Amino acid sequence: MLRFFVLAGLVLLGALTVLAAAIGGWGWWLLAALLLVLALVGCYDLLQRRHSILRNYPVLGHLRFLLEGIRPELQQYFIERNYDGRPYDRDTRSAIYQRAKGIKEEQPYGTERDLYATGYEYLVHSTAPVPTMDATPRVRIGGPDCTQPYDMALLNVSAMSFGSLSANAIEALNRGAAIGGFAHDTGEGAISPYHRNGGDLVWEIGSGYFGARTDDGRFDEREFADKAADDQVKMVSLKLSQGAKPGIGGVLPAAKVSAEIARTRDIPQGEKCVSPAYHQVFSTPRELMRFVAHFRELAGGKPAGFKLCVGSRVDVLAICKAMVAEGVTPDFIVVDGAEGGTGAAPLEYEDHVGMPLTEGLLTVHNALVGVGLRDRVRIGASGKVSSGIDVVKRILQGADYTNAARAMMQAVGCIQSQKCHTNRCPVGVATQDPKRMRALHVPTKTERVVRYQAAVVDQATQVIASMGLTSFEELRPHMLRRRVHDGVIASYAELFDHLEPGQLLAEPPASWEHDWVLADPDRFRP
């Protein structure tokens, strides 16, 4: 191959050079120059040792890398069907974009989905629908130890940090939250200047304690109390884990730690920023509950809770046992499904670690019911919530309200290019590059966030009315059905165990007894 390439290249280059000199004209000289460049590329390909395919197929081998580079775009726009794309299919993305733009998104000619496929789910509608509720419902968050309860919307902006999202994206989301009357979770990257646009904030504190940390990376109680006293901060949340990568920490490369991010997070500029996999403020379920009580006290009595992706039912039950033993309950728990994720995570964690949202919600809901504490704790659901049907399903499965991350990103312009971790987001949503960020026009995207959130909540209330219900509190597990296999359909009342209030404390059912015995309020079990 080497001899053939060199011989053919020299012969062709020599012939064209002679021809160009004999005939004259710029065209021939340009062609000769192009061939010279190709010859040089070919020589480099033959001599380099990084890519085997280029050593065997110089010049031509670059076509393989070109096609591989545009494969995601070819797949998304020309190959995948409307309903089988991942993480979000074309139908879902189109619905988000249309609702954000205020375009009517009815679909003609019937569903494209296979209604007879195993796993297909549907809600049970009523033969006698009722009028939609007059006012959009809200959820009061604040248990008996909370002195400043907060009324949460049914759909809110989920945790996304400044640093993972651009300044313009954060500002558009917060302005949208202010106009639309819903909450904006800061993510663990602290409260940035771009969060200060009037939207209600849920201040999330992760294991890095960004925005409230000492020089050695520990939790700074005084700084936290000062910032939590701000009227814009409505709730405070302790992040235990997240759906895309439960059980590991995170790293913000030194190159991304600008002066602005350093000020926001209380970290040195230009140095790698590490979020540990574990917290320093607690190490057992009992210590977690004691810290939640202290967390709420430091926040001036505002609702305090935590977010987690469920790993095992034993750990959830251990936390519930600690609640009972300490007499302390969080005001809310956000359950993040393993299908969640906005930034970047190792493929092994995205695909194989963590409990999906359905099972996680049902686990947390039933565990709280089983220890008689469900009325004191509100549950939020996060993980691919994007439509009114998602809101209804998650509330039926045990949530009180929902949060959306990627759907909100799409409302501000995300096109699912999946380049969030490269700092080369083509639409300025997930980047810190000022040139790319300027593509995101804040006033326009603010309007889209408001329209999208309102449209999803309106659709959810319409679905409730179609089911013959007058409130979300009337949703019951038997109202959601799943095709188990050919000819067999079961409701969620049949598919999952549902506990009675206080049942775990009195007499645990056989299906829960083993995990209940293993659960220890003084340790998290592996």
XYZ file of C-alpha atoms in Angstrom:
526
model
C 0.000 0.000 0.000
C 2.817 2.383 0.875
C 4.654 1.782 -2.399
C 1.474 2.109 -4.446
C 0.447 5.356 -2.735
C 3.851 6.992 -3.080
C 4.355 5.865 -6.686
C 0.842 6.887 -7.797
C 1.075 10.213 -6.008
C 4.454 11.101 -7.503
C 3.454 10.105 -11.021
C 0.159 12.052 -10.869
C 1.715 15.087 -9.242
C 4.578 15.161 -11.755
C 2.255 14.788 -14.726
C -0.027 17.587 -13.576
C 2.895 19.881 -12.819
C 4.317 19.397 -16.314
C 0.852 19.876 -17.804
C 0.223 23.031 -15.767
C 3.582 24.514 -16.834
C 2.951 23.678 -20.471
C -0.635 24.962 -20.655
C -0.469 27.743 -18.076
C -3.427 29.216 -16.199
C -4.315 29.416 -12.530
C -6.735 26.480 -12.633
C -4.066 23.888 -13.312
C -1.748 25.333 -10.683
C -4.541 25.257 -8.098
C -5.232 21.611 -8.964
C -1.559 20.799 -8.617
C -1.485 22.565 -5.213
C -4.518 20.579 -4.074
C -2.892 17.321 -5.062
C 0.261 18.360 -3.266
C -1.766 18.933 -0.073
C -3.423 15.525 -0.462
C -0.038 13.947 -0.985
C 1.303 15.525 2.176
C -1.778 14.386 4.130
C -1.312 10.895 2.754
C 2.340 10.834 3.784
C 1.415 11.967 7.290
C -1.303 9.299 7.485
C 1.176 6.586 6.515
C 3.729 7.677 9.089
C 1.436 8.449 12.084
C 0.777 5.659 14.619
C -2.446 6.763 16.307
C -5.038 5.518 13.781
C -4.592 2.123 12.139
C -7.234 2.832 9.509
C -5.283 5.861 8.218
C -2.055 3.867 7.957
C -3.786 1.344 5.719
C -6.073 3.769 3.884
C -4.347 7.170 3.697
C -6.557 10.152 2.778
C -9.592 7.941 2.106
C -9.629 6.861 5.759
C -10.613 10.390 6.781
C -14.043 9.797 5.236
C -14.713 7.285 7.986
C -14.045 9.887 10.690
C -16.139 12.465 8.833
C -19.140 10.131 8.667
C -18.671 9.128 12.302
C -18.640 12.806 13.290
C -22.001 13.546 11.666
C -23.605 10.213 12.629
C -25.691 11.686 15.518
C -27.179 14.290 13.189
C -27.878 11.732 10.453
C -29.461 9.429 13.035
C -31.614 12.132 14.617
C -32.833 13.887 11.500
C -33.010 11.173 8.839
C -33.026 7.666 10.322
C -34.828 7.408 13.674
C -38.618 7.263 13.717
C -40.729 9.890 15.476
C -41.212 7.763 18.585
C -38.047 5.696 19.104
C -35.284 8.295 19.585
C -33.294 8.529 22.808
C -33.067 10.167 25.292
C -36.079 12.094 23.938
C -37.895 10.989 20.800
C -38.829 13.346 17.972
C -42.511 13.535 18.961
C -41.635 14.601 22.508
C -39.097 17.190 21.393
C -41.506 18.590 18.812
C -44.249 18.904 21.438
C -41.895 20.795 23.767
C -40.785 23.189 21.021
C -44.342 23.821 19.844
C -45.679 24.455 23.329
C -42.770 26.778 24.075
C -43.550 28.733 20.905
C -47.273 28.794 21.584
C -48.059 26.674 18.518
C -50.984 24.272 18.630
C -49.418 20.819 18.539
C -52.263 18.456 17.678
C -51.125 15.382 15.759
C -53.064 14.126 12.710
C -53.996 10.619 11.636
C -53.678 8.773 14.948
C -50.864 7.399 17.074
C -47.681 5.939 15.614
C -46.975 3.917 18.754
C -47.587 0.186 19.066
C -50.416 0.000 21.596
C -50.054 -3.775 21.832
C -46.368 -3.752 22.763
C -45.343 -5.120 26.141
C -44.886 -2.231 28.566
C -47.376 0.118 26.895
C -49.186 2.198 29.544
C -52.408 4.166 29.455
C -54.576 6.160 31.849
C -58.195 5.201 32.467
C -60.519 7.941 31.232
C -64.099 8.413 32.383
C -67.267 7.960 30.370
C -68.447 11.122 32.140
C -65.605 13.685 32.079
C -65.903 16.748 34.268
C -65.021 20.408 33.647
C -61.389 21.336 34.237
C -60.616 22.875 37.606
C -61.007 26.638 37.821
C -57.615 27.399 39.370
C -54.247 25.771 38.755
C -53.463 23.785 41.908
C -50.343 24.272 44.008
C -48.750 22.059 46.645
C -48.104 23.387 50.170
C -44.627 22.317 51.315
C -43.790 22.612 54.987
C -44.146 20.098 57.789
C -44.857 20.788 61.455
C -41.338 22.129 62.091
C -41.412 24.533 59.145
C -42.336 28.146 59.860
C -42.209 29.500 56.296
C -44.096 27.017 54.073
C -44.023 27.385 50.301
C -46.722 26.700 47.708
C -45.046 24.750 44.904
C -46.258 24.603 41.295
C -46.993 21.220 39.707
C -44.072 21.629 37.266
C -40.831 23.439 38.086
C -37.279 23.884 36.820
C -35.149 21.003 38.040
C -31.590 21.265 39.346
C -29.145 22.640 36.749
C -26.086 24.595 37.855
C -24.551 27.756 36.512
C -21.412 26.274 35.011
C -23.161 23.350 33.406
C -25.644 25.791 31.831
C -24.722 29.163 30.384
C -25.455 32.482 32.034
C -28.082 33.273 29.390
C -29.846 29.947 29.897
C -29.956 30.385 33.686
C -31.241 33.934 33.321
C -33.993 32.914 30.874
C -35.112 30.078 33.149
C -35.208 32.306 36.219
C -37.038 35.128 34.478
C -39.517 32.545 33.199
C -40.013 31.185 36.710
C -40.685 34.709 37.985
C -43.314 35.439 35.329
C -44.905 31.981 35.392
C -44.958 31.564 39.172
C -42.994 28.329 39.470
C -39.761 27.397 41.265
C -36.204 27.241 39.933
C -33.758 24.781 41.537
C -30.239 26.229 41.471
C -28.424 22.920 41.163
C -25.365 22.394 43.351
C -23.394 25.187 41.632
C -24.707 27.832 44.077
C -26.745 30.995 43.495
C -25.232 32.959 40.628
C -26.027 36.554 39.591
C -28.130 35.064 36.792
C -30.453 33.441 39.313
C -31.258 36.914 40.650
C -34.084 37.771 38.289
C -37.077 37.334 40.572
C -37.798 33.624 40.192
C -38.432 31.606 43.368
C -35.293 29.623 44.215
C -34.755 26.187 45.681
C -31.138 26.457 46.824
C -29.488 23.078 46.389
C -26.397 22.259 48.448
C -24.263 19.348 47.242
C -21.233 17.614 48.718
C -18.991 20.470 47.543
C -21.065 22.986 49.593
C -20.619 25.564 46.822
C -21.693 29.045 47.786
C -21.496 28.134 51.479
C -18.113 26.562 52.002
C -14.998 27.231 54.010
C -11.539 27.495 52.462
C -10.931 23.809 53.154
C -14.197 22.726 51.494
C -16.403 22.224 54.532
C -19.938 23.493 55.089
C -19.967 27.123 56.215
C -23.036 27.510 58.425
C -22.789 31.281 58.804
C -22.495 31.964 55.080
C -25.337 29.539 54.382
C -27.626 31.198 56.942
C -26.890 34.667 55.550
C -27.693 33.664 51.955
C -30.674 31.464 52.840
C -32.315 34.432 54.563
C -32.791 36.103 51.172
C -36.496 36.398 50.309
C -35.901 34.905 46.865
C -34.774 31.612 48.444
C -37.982 29.721 49.215
C -36.603 26.259 50.062
C -33.226 24.615 50.724
C -32.287 21.168 49.482
C -29.444 18.789 50.300
C -28.341 16.776 47.271
C -27.478 13.194 48.248
C -27.266 11.854 44.700
C -28.559 12.479 41.197
C -30.107 10.217 38.612
C -27.447 10.315 35.899
C -24.554 9.416 38.204
C -25.603 8.271 41.676
C -22.769 7.369 43.975
C -19.998 9.462 42.405
C -18.968 13.087 42.568
C -18.281 15.551 39.792
C -15.413 17.557 38.337
C -15.448 20.988 36.711
C -12.191 21.284 34.713
C -9.842 24.113 35.641
C -10.347 25.734 32.230
C -14.052 26.218 32.989
C -13.522 27.785 36.418
C -13.777 31.409 35.360
C -13.617 34.354 37.754
C -17.418 34.502 37.759
C -17.880 30.810 38.542
C -15.149 30.989 41.190
C -16.958 33.868 42.944
C -20.284 32.054 42.748
C -18.970 28.762 44.115
C -16.421 30.102 46.641
C -13.564 28.288 44.913
C -10.162 29.379 43.517
C -10.217 30.604 39.931
C -8.490 28.417 37.344
C -8.257 25.351 39.599
C -10.068 22.047 39.098
C -13.307 21.988 41.087
C -14.195 18.625 42.637
C -17.513 17.562 44.186
C -16.837 14.554 46.447
C -19.021 11.465 46.200
C -19.942 11.740 49.891
C -21.035 14.381 52.416
C -19.057 15.505 55.428
C -22.107 16.692 57.397
C -23.535 13.193 57.931
C -22.566 9.532 57.584
C -25.634 7.651 58.901
C -29.406 7.962 58.403
C -29.774 9.284 61.939
C -27.105 11.951 61.359
C -28.832 12.887 58.095
C -32.083 13.578 59.925
C -30.335 15.592 62.608
C -28.644 17.668 59.927
C -31.947 18.241 58.088
C -33.360 19.686 61.310
C -30.296 21.911 61.694
C -30.427 22.791 57.974
C -34.015 24.029 58.381
C -33.092 26.007 61.480
C -30.187 27.701 59.678
C -32.568 28.574 56.829
C -34.863 30.419 59.215
C -37.598 27.792 59.211
C -37.929 27.568 55.429
C -38.758 24.123 53.968
C -35.712 21.848 54.055
C -35.346 18.499 52.358
C -33.104 16.392 50.190
C -32.798 14.905 46.710
C -31.687 11.371 45.929
C -31.696 8.690 43.293
C -32.874 5.571 45.118
C -30.331 2.771 45.302
C -32.012 0.215 47.530
C -35.235 -0.034 49.484
C -33.173 -0.880 52.579
C -31.527 2.548 52.570
C -34.889 4.303 52.135
C -36.336 2.327 55.041
C -33.266 3.110 57.162
C -33.878 6.835 56.580
C -37.535 6.380 57.520
C -36.563 4.541 60.703
C -34.251 7.456 61.534
C -37.164 9.874 61.028
C -39.242 7.917 63.504
C -36.398 7.516 66.019
C -35.340 11.196 65.914
C -38.817 12.673 65.568
C -37.533 14.679 62.585
C -38.897 14.723 59.056
C -37.751 16.612 55.979
C -40.355 18.919 54.495
C -39.809 17.349 51.086
C -37.892 14.623 49.271
C -37.099 14.899 45.566
C -36.787 11.491 43.932
C -34.507 11.606 40.890
C -34.869 8.706 38.475
C -31.903 6.940 36.898
C -33.221 8.157 33.535
C -32.394 11.725 34.571
C -29.342 13.715 33.572
C -28.514 17.005 31.868
C -24.737 17.296 31.758
C -22.329 14.399 31.516
C -21.701 11.128 33.345
C -19.808 7.878 32.743
C -21.751 5.576 30.416
C -21.693 2.798 33.008
C -23.519 5.015 35.489
C -25.983 6.423 32.979
C -26.947 2.941 31.798
C -26.538 0.629 34.765
C -26.602 2.385 38.169
C -29.613 3.743 40.040
C -33.331 2.963 40.286
C -35.694 4.244 37.568
C -38.152 6.919 38.634
C -41.277 4.738 38.707
C -39.832 2.250 41.177
C -38.015 4.976 43.117
C -41.184 7.019 43.585
C -43.268 4.046 44.645
C -40.545 2.973 47.084
C -40.235 6.360 48.806
C -43.991 6.995 48.834
C -44.881 3.610 50.308
C -42.043 3.696 52.834
C -43.317 7.018 54.197
C -46.881 5.694 54.234
C -45.701 2.557 56.001
C -44.129 4.512 58.871
C -47.073 6.893 59.127
C -45.207 10.017 57.987
C -46.483 10.572 54.455
C -48.671 13.505 55.482
C -45.619 15.385 56.810
C -43.375 14.980 53.760
C -44.023 16.156 50.203
C -42.440 14.242 47.320
C -41.084 15.762 44.120
C -40.409 13.691 40.998
C -37.588 14.390 38.552
C -36.566 12.328 35.539
C -37.754 12.836 31.922
C -40.868 14.778 32.919
C -41.904 16.671 29.802
C -45.675 16.447 29.246
C -48.999 16.657 31.032
C -49.235 12.859 30.953
C -45.858 12.632 32.741
C -47.107 14.969 35.471
C -50.275 12.924 35.974
C -48.426 9.593 35.985
C -45.835 10.713 38.502
C -48.430 12.107 40.880
C -50.399 8.858 40.574
C -47.213 6.949 41.410
C -46.672 8.886 44.633
C -45.337 12.368 43.836
C -46.929 15.653 44.887
C -45.193 17.775 42.235
C -42.677 17.406 39.410
C -39.452 18.989 38.168
C -38.084 19.083 34.612
C -34.509 19.700 33.488
C -33.874 18.643 29.875
C -37.392 19.615 28.820
C -36.762 23.103 30.212
C -33.446 23.157 28.349
C -35.330 22.354 25.159
C -37.808 25.122 25.922
C -34.869 27.579 25.845
C -33.523 26.115 22.610
C -31.634 22.849 23.304
C -31.650 20.616 20.190
C -30.357 17.446 21.887
C -26.993 17.631 20.136
C -25.544 15.855 23.209
C -22.457 18.072 23.337
C -23.155 19.384 26.862
C -19.777 18.196 28.193
C -17.681 19.683 25.360
C -18.399 23.400 25.933
C -19.431 23.486 22.264
C -23.211 23.562 22.621
C -24.420 24.811 19.215
C -27.317 26.831 20.644
C -25.692 28.437 23.701
C -27.547 26.472 26.388
C -24.818 24.262 27.911
C -21.634 26.258 27.332
C -19.501 28.968 28.876
C -18.241 30.149 25.481
C -19.442 33.782 25.096
C -19.598 33.489 21.310
C -21.876 30.456 21.482
C -23.843 31.820 24.434
C -24.886 34.946 22.544
C -27.092 32.790 20.294
C -29.516 32.421 23.213
C -31.678 35.551 23.240
C -32.868 35.869 26.843
C -36.168 37.796 26.356
C -37.389 35.408 23.634
C -36.424 32.266 25.536
C -37.979 33.629 28.733
C -41.352 33.789 26.980
C -40.912 30.233 25.742
C -40.193 28.904 29.235
C -43.355 30.557 30.543
C -45.504 29.206 27.705
C -44.081 25.700 27.956
C -44.625 25.341 31.704
C -48.157 26.718 31.508
C -49.075 24.461 28.570
C -47.867 21.304 30.347
C -49.771 22.117 33.546
C -52.892 22.992 31.531
C -52.655 19.670 29.708
C -52.275 17.810 33.008
C -55.425 19.438 34.399
C -57.255 18.573 31.167
C -56.248 14.915 31.518
C -57.493 14.904 35.122
C -60.863 16.204 33.938
C -61.002 13.519 31.230
C -60.532 10.936 33.971
C -63.610 12.299 35.748
C -61.565 13.776 38.613
C -61.774 17.216 40.161
C -58.313 17.232 41.780
C -54.949 15.497 41.559
C -55.485 14.122 45.069
C -58.126 11.760 43.654
C -55.595 9.869 41.506
C -55.281 6.206 42.485
C -52.948 3.385 41.325
C -55.747 1.447 39.593
C -56.191 4.335 37.139
C -52.903 3.574 35.332
C -52.699 0.339 33.336
C -49.754 -1.498 31.752
C -49.668 -4.267 29.152
C -47.624 -6.957 30.898
C -47.580 -9.326 27.925
C -49.888 -10.477 25.145
C -53.466 -10.518 26.355
C -52.626 -9.474 29.940
C -53.119 -5.932 31.241
C -52.641 -5.006 34.906
C -53.129 -1.818 36.889
C -50.541 -0.230 39.146
C -52.674 -1.374 42.070
C -51.952 -4.964 40.997
C -48.369 -4.566 39.801
C -46.951 -3.041 43.008
C -47.460 -3.504 46.751
C -49.159 -0.519 48.371
C -48.858 -0.133 52.145
C -51.409 1.160 54.619
C -50.552 4.041 56.976
C -48.313 2.776 59.798
C -48.265 -0.790 58.453
C -44.477 -1.178 58.677
C -44.500 -0.184 62.337
C -47.316 -2.580 63.184
C -46.902 -5.664 61.006
C -44.770 -5.426 57.845
C -46.145 -7.440 54.905
C -44.059 -10.403 53.767
C -42.818 -8.570 50.664
C -41.344 -5.763 52.804
C -40.388 -7.642 55.970
C -36.857 -8.701 54.987
C -35.809 -5.181 53.947
C -37.493 -3.682 56.992
C -35.477 -5.946 59.305
C -32.223 -5.122 57.503
C -32.819 -1.356 57.650
C -30.703 0.257 60.380
C -31.065 3.947 61.324
C -27.402 3.970 62.358
C -25.855 2.814 59.092
C -26.286 2.831 55.344
C -25.967 -0.741 54.128
C -24.098 -1.555 50.894
